[in-house]
mmCIF file of C-alpha atoms in Angstrom:
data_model
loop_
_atom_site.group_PDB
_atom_site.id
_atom_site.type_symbol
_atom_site.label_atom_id
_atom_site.label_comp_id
_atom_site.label_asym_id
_atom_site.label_seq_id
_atom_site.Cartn_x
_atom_site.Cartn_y
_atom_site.Cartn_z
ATOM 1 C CA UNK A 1 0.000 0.000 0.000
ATOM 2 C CA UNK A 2 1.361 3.149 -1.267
ATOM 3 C CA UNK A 3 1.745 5.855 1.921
ATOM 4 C CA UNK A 4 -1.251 8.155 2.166
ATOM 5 C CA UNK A 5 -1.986 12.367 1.260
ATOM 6 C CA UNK A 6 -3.704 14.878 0.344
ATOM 7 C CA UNK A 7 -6.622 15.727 -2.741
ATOM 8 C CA UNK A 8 -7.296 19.559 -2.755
ATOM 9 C CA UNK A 9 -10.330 20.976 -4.028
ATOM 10 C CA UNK A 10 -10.460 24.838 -3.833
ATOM 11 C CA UNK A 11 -13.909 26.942 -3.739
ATOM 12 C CA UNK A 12 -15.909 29.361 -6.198
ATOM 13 C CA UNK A 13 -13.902 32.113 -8.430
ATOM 14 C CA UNK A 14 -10.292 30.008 -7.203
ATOM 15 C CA UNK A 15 -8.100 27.516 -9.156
ATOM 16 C CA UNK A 16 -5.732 25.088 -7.989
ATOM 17 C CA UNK A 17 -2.866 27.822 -7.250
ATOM 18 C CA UNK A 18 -5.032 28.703 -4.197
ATOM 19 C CA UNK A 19 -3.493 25.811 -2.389
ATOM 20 C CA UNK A 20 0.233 26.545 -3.176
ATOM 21 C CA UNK A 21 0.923 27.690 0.527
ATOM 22 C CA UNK A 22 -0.650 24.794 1.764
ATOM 23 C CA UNK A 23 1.232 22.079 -0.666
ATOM 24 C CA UNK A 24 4.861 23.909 0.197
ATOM 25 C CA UNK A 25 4.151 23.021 4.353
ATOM 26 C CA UNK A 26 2.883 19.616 3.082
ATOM 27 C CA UNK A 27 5.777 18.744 1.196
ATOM 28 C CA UNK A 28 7.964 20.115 4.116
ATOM 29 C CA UNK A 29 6.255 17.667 6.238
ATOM 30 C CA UNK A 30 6.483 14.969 3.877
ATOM 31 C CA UNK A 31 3.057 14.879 3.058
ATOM 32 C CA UNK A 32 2.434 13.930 -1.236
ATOM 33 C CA UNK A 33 -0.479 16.247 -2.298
ATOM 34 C CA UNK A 34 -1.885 17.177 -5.457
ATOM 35 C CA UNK A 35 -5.037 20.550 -6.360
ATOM 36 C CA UNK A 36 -7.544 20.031 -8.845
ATOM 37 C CA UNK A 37 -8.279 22.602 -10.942
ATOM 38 C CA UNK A 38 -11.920 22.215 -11.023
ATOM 39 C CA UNK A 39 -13.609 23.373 -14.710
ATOM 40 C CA UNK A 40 -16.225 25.279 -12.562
ATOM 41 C CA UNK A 41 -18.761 24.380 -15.353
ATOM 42 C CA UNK A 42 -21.340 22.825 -13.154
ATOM 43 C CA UNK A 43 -21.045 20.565 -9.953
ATOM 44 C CA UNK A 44 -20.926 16.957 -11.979
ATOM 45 C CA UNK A 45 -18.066 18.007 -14.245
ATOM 46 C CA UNK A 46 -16.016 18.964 -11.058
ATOM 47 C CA UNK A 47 -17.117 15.821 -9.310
ATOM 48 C CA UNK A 48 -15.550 14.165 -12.080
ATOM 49 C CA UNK A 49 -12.415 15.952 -12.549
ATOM 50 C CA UNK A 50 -12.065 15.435 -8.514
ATOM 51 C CA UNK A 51 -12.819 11.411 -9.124
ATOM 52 C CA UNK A 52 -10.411 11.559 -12.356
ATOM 53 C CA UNK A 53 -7.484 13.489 -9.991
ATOM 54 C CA UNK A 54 -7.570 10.760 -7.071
ATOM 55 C CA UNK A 55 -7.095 8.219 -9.866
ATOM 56 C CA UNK A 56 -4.014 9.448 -11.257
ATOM 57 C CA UNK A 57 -2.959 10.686 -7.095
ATOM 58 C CA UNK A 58 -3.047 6.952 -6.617
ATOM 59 C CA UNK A 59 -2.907 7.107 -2.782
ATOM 60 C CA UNK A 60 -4.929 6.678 0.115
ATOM 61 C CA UNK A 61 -5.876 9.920 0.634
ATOM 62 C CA UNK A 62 -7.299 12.894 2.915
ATOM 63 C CA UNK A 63 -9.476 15.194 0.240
ATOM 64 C CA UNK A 64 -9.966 18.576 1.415
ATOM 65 C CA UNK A 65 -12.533 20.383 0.410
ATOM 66 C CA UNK A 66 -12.799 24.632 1.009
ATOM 67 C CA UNK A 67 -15.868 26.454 0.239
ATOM 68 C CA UNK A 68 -18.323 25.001 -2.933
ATOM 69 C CA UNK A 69 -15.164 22.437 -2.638
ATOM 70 C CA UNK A 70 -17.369 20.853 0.059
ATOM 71 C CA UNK A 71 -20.175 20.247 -2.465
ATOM 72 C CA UNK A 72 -17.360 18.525 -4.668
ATOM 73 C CA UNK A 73 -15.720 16.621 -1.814
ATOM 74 C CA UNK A 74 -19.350 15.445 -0.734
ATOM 75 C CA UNK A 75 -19.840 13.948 -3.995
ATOM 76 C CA UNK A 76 -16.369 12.806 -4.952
ATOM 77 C CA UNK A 77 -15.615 11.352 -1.840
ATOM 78 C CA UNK A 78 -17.065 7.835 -2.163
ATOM 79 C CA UNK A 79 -13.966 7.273 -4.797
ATOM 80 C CA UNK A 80 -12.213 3.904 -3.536
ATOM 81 C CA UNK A 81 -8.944 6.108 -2.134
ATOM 82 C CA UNK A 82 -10.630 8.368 0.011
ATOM 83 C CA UNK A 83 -10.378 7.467 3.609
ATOM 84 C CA UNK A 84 -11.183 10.956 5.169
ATOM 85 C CA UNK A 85 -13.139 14.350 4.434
ATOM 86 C CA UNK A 86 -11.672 17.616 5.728
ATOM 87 C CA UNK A 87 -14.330 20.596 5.073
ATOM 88 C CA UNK A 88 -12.546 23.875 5.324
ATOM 89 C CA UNK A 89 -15.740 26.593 5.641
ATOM 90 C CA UNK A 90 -17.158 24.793 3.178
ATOM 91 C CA UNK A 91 -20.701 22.815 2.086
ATOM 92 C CA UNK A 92 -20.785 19.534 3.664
ATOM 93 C CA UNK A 93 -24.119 18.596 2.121
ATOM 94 C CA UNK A 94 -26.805 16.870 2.126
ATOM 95 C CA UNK A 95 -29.737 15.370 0.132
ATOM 96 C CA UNK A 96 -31.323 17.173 -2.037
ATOM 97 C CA UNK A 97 -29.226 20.472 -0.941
ATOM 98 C CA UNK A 98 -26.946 23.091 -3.426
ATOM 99 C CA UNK A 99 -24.670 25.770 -2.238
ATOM 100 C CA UNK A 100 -27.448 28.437 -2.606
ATOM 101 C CA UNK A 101 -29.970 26.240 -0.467
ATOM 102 C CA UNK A 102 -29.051 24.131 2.605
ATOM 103 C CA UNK A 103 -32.069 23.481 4.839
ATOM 104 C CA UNK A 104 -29.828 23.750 7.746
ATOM 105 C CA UNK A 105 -28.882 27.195 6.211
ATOM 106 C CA UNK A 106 -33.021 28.504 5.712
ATOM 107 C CA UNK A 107 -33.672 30.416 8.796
ATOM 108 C CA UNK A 108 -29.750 31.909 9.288
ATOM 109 C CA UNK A 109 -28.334 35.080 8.289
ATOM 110 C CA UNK A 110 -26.776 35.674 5.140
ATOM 111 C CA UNK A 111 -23.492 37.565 4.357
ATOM 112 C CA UNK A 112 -23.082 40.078 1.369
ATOM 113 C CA UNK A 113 -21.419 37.191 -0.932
ATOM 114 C CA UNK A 114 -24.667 37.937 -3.140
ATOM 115 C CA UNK A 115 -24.328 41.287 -3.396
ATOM 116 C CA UNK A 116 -21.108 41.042 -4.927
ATOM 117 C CA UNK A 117 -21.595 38.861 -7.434
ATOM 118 C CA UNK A 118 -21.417 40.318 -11.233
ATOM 119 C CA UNK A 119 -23.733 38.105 -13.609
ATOM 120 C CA UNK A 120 -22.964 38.655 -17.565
ATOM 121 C CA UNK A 121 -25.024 35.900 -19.570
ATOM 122 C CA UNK A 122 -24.161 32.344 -17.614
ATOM 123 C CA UNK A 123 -21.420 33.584 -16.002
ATOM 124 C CA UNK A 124 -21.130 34.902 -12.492
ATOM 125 C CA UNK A 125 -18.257 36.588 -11.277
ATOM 126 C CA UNK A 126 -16.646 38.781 -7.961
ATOM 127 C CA UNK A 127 -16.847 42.454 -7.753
ATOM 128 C CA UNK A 128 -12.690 43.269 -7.388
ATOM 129 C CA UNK A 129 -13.257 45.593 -4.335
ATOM 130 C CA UNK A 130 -16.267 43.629 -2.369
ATOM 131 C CA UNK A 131 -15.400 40.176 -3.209
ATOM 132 C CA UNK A 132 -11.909 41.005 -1.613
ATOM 133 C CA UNK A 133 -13.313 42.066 1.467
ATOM 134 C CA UNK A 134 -15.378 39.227 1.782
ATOM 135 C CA UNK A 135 -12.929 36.510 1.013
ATOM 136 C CA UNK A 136 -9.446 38.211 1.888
ATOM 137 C CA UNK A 137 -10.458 40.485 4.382
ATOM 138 C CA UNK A 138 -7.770 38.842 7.117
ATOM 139 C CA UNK A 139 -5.141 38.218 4.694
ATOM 140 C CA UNK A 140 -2.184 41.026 4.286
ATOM 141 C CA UNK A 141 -3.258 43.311 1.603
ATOM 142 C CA UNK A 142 -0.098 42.436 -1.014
ATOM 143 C CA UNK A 143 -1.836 38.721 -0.411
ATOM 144 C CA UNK A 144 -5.368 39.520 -1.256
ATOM 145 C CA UNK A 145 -4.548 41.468 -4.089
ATOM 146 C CA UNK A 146 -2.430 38.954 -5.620
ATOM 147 C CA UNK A 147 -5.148 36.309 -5.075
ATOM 148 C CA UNK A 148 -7.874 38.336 -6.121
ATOM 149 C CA UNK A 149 -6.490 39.094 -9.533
ATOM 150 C CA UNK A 150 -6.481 35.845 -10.227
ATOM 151 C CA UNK A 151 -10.196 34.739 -9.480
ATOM 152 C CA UNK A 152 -11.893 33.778 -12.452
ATOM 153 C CA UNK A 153 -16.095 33.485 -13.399
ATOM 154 C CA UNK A 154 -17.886 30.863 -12.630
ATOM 155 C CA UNK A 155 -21.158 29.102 -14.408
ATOM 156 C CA UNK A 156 -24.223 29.989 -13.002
ATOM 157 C CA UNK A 157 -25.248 26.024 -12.399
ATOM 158 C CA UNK A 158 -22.431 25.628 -10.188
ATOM 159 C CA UNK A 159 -24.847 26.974 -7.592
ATOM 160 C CA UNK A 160 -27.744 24.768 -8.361
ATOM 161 C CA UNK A 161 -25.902 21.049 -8.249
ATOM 162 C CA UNK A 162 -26.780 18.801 -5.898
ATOM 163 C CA UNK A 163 -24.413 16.121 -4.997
ATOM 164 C CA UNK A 164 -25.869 12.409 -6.011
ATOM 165 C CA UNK A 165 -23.262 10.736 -3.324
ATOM 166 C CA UNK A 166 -23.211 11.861 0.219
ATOM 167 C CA UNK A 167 -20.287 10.293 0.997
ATOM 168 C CA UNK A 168 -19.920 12.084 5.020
ATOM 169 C CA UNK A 169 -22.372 8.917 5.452
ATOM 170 C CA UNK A 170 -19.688 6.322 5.373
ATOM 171 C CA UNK A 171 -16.966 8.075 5.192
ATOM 172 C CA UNK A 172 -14.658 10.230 8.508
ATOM 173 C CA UNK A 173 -14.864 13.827 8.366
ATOM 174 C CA UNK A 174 -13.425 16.948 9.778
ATOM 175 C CA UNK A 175 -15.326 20.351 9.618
ATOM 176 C CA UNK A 176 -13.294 23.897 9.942
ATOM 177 C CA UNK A 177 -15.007 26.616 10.952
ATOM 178 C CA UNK A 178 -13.537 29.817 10.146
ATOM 179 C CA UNK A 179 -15.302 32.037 12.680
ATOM 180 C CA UNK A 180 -15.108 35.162 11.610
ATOM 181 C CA UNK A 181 -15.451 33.898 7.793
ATOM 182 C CA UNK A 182 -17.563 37.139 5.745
ATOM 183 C CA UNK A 183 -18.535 34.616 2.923
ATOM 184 C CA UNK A 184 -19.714 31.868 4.297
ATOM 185 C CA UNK A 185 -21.697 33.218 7.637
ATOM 186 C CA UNK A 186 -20.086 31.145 10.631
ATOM 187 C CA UNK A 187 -23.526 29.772 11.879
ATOM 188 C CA UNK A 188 -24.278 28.751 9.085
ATOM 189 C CA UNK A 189 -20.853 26.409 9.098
ATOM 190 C CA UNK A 190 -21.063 25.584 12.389
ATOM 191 C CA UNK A 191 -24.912 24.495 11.598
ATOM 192 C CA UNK A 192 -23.140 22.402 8.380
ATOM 193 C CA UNK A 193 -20.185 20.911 10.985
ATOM 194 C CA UNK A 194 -23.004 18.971 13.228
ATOM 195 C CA UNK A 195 -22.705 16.589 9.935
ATOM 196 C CA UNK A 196 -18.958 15.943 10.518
ATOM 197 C CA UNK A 197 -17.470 13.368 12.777
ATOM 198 C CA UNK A 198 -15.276 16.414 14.609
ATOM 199 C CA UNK A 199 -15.294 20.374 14.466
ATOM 200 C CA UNK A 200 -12.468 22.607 15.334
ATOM 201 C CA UNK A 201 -13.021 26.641 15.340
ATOM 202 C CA UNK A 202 -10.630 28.767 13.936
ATOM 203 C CA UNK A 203 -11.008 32.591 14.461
ATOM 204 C CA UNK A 204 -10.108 33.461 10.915
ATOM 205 C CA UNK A 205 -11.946 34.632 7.656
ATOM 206 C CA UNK A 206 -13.017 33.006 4.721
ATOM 207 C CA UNK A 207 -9.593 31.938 2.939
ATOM 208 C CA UNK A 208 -7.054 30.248 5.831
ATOM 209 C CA UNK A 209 -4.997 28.286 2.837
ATOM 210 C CA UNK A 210 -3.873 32.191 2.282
ATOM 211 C CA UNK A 211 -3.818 33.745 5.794
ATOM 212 C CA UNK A 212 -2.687 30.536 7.758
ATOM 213 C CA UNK A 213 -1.303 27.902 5.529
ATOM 214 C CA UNK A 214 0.564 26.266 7.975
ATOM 215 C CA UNK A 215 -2.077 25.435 10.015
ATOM 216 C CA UNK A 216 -4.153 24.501 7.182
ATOM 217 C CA UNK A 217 -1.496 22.187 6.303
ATOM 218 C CA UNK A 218 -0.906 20.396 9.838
ATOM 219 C CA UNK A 219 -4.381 19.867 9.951
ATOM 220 C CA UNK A 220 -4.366 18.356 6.764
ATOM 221 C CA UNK A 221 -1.143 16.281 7.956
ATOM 222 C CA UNK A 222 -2.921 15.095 11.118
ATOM 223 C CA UNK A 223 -5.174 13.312 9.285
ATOM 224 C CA UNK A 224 -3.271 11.598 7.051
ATOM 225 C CA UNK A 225 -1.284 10.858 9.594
ATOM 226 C CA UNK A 226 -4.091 9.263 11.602
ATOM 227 C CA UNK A 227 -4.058 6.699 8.589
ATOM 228 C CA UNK A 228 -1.484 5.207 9.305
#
């Protein structure tokens, strides 16, 4: 048996290089990873490009999921090599559920992630100034800058999918919740982390793989440690 790691899935707007941090303090620890670069497309296509990336990873592995990456991880996780879930303020779903409608999320506040979304035809992007605030609003400025130019728009069914595997079921998981998170409101996480097997609380916003890497990454470790 080849030793276990870690699958990445990033969030909304984000590509792989939002886990860069994170895979530098994993290699330093030893730990193989690889980041999907999800098509963003709608919620089966990344579920598949998730299922086709821990085929080629070939490991045991941890797959981390932050943000609509939960959605992905939800689905994708019943794959054959996944041994744990780590949700990183993200949508550990359920039936019948999408990232724009969780009943556990029905009677909580919202944040202003809606208002700063830009729709032009099927796509939906991040207004530069709001959309920073919202998911970078911890990080250094020079940081959330650099990582904002380099979100990208979305398709609009991304927010509609609804994960045909619930994989949380039968599988470990781990739930993060970024307490003072502007995107994803923090009750409604902590609401989402009563699915998980364990919770810890972090008192950081939205995006920890930028503002806190390393502690992204020895959670991350932990648990594929905990494998064996």
């Amino acid at each position: 048996m080849t030793a276990p790691g870690a699958v990445l899935v990033h969030g909304l707007w984000h590509g792989a290089w939002c886990w860069d941090g994170v895979r530098a303090e994993l290699d330093a620890r030893g730990i193989a990873s690889v980041a999907v670069e999800l098509p963003l497309t709608d919620l089966a296509a990344d579920v598949r490009a998730t299922r086709e990336a821990l085929d080629a990873f070939g490991h045991p592995a941890v797959l981390v999921g932050h943000s609509y990456g939960g959605a992905v991880v939800t689905a994708a996780g019943g794959h054959p090599l996944v041994r744990e879930l780590v949700y990183v303020a993200a949508f550990q779903l359920d039936e019948g559920e999408s990232v724009s409608r969780t009943r556990t999320g029905e009677a909580l506040p919202d944040t202003r992630l809606a208002e700063a979304m830009r729709v032009t035809g099927d796509e939906v992007g991040l207004d530069p100034q709001l959309g920073r605030e919202l998911l970078y609003g911890d990080a250094d400025p020079e940081v959330a800058v650099a990582c904002t130019a380099q979100l990208r728009p979305v398709h609009r069914l991304v927010f509609r999918g609804m994960p045909e595997v619930i994989a949380w079921r039968t599988v470990p998981s781990t739930y993060v919740v970024c307490t003072e998170d502007l995107a994803v409101h923090p009750d409604l996480q902590r609401a989402l982390a009563a699915r998980a097997t364990r919770t810890v609380q972090w008192p950081c916003g939205h995006s920890p793989a930028a503002t806190r890497p390393d502690a992204v990454a020895a959670l991350i470790a932990e648990r594929v440690q905990a494998l064996g």
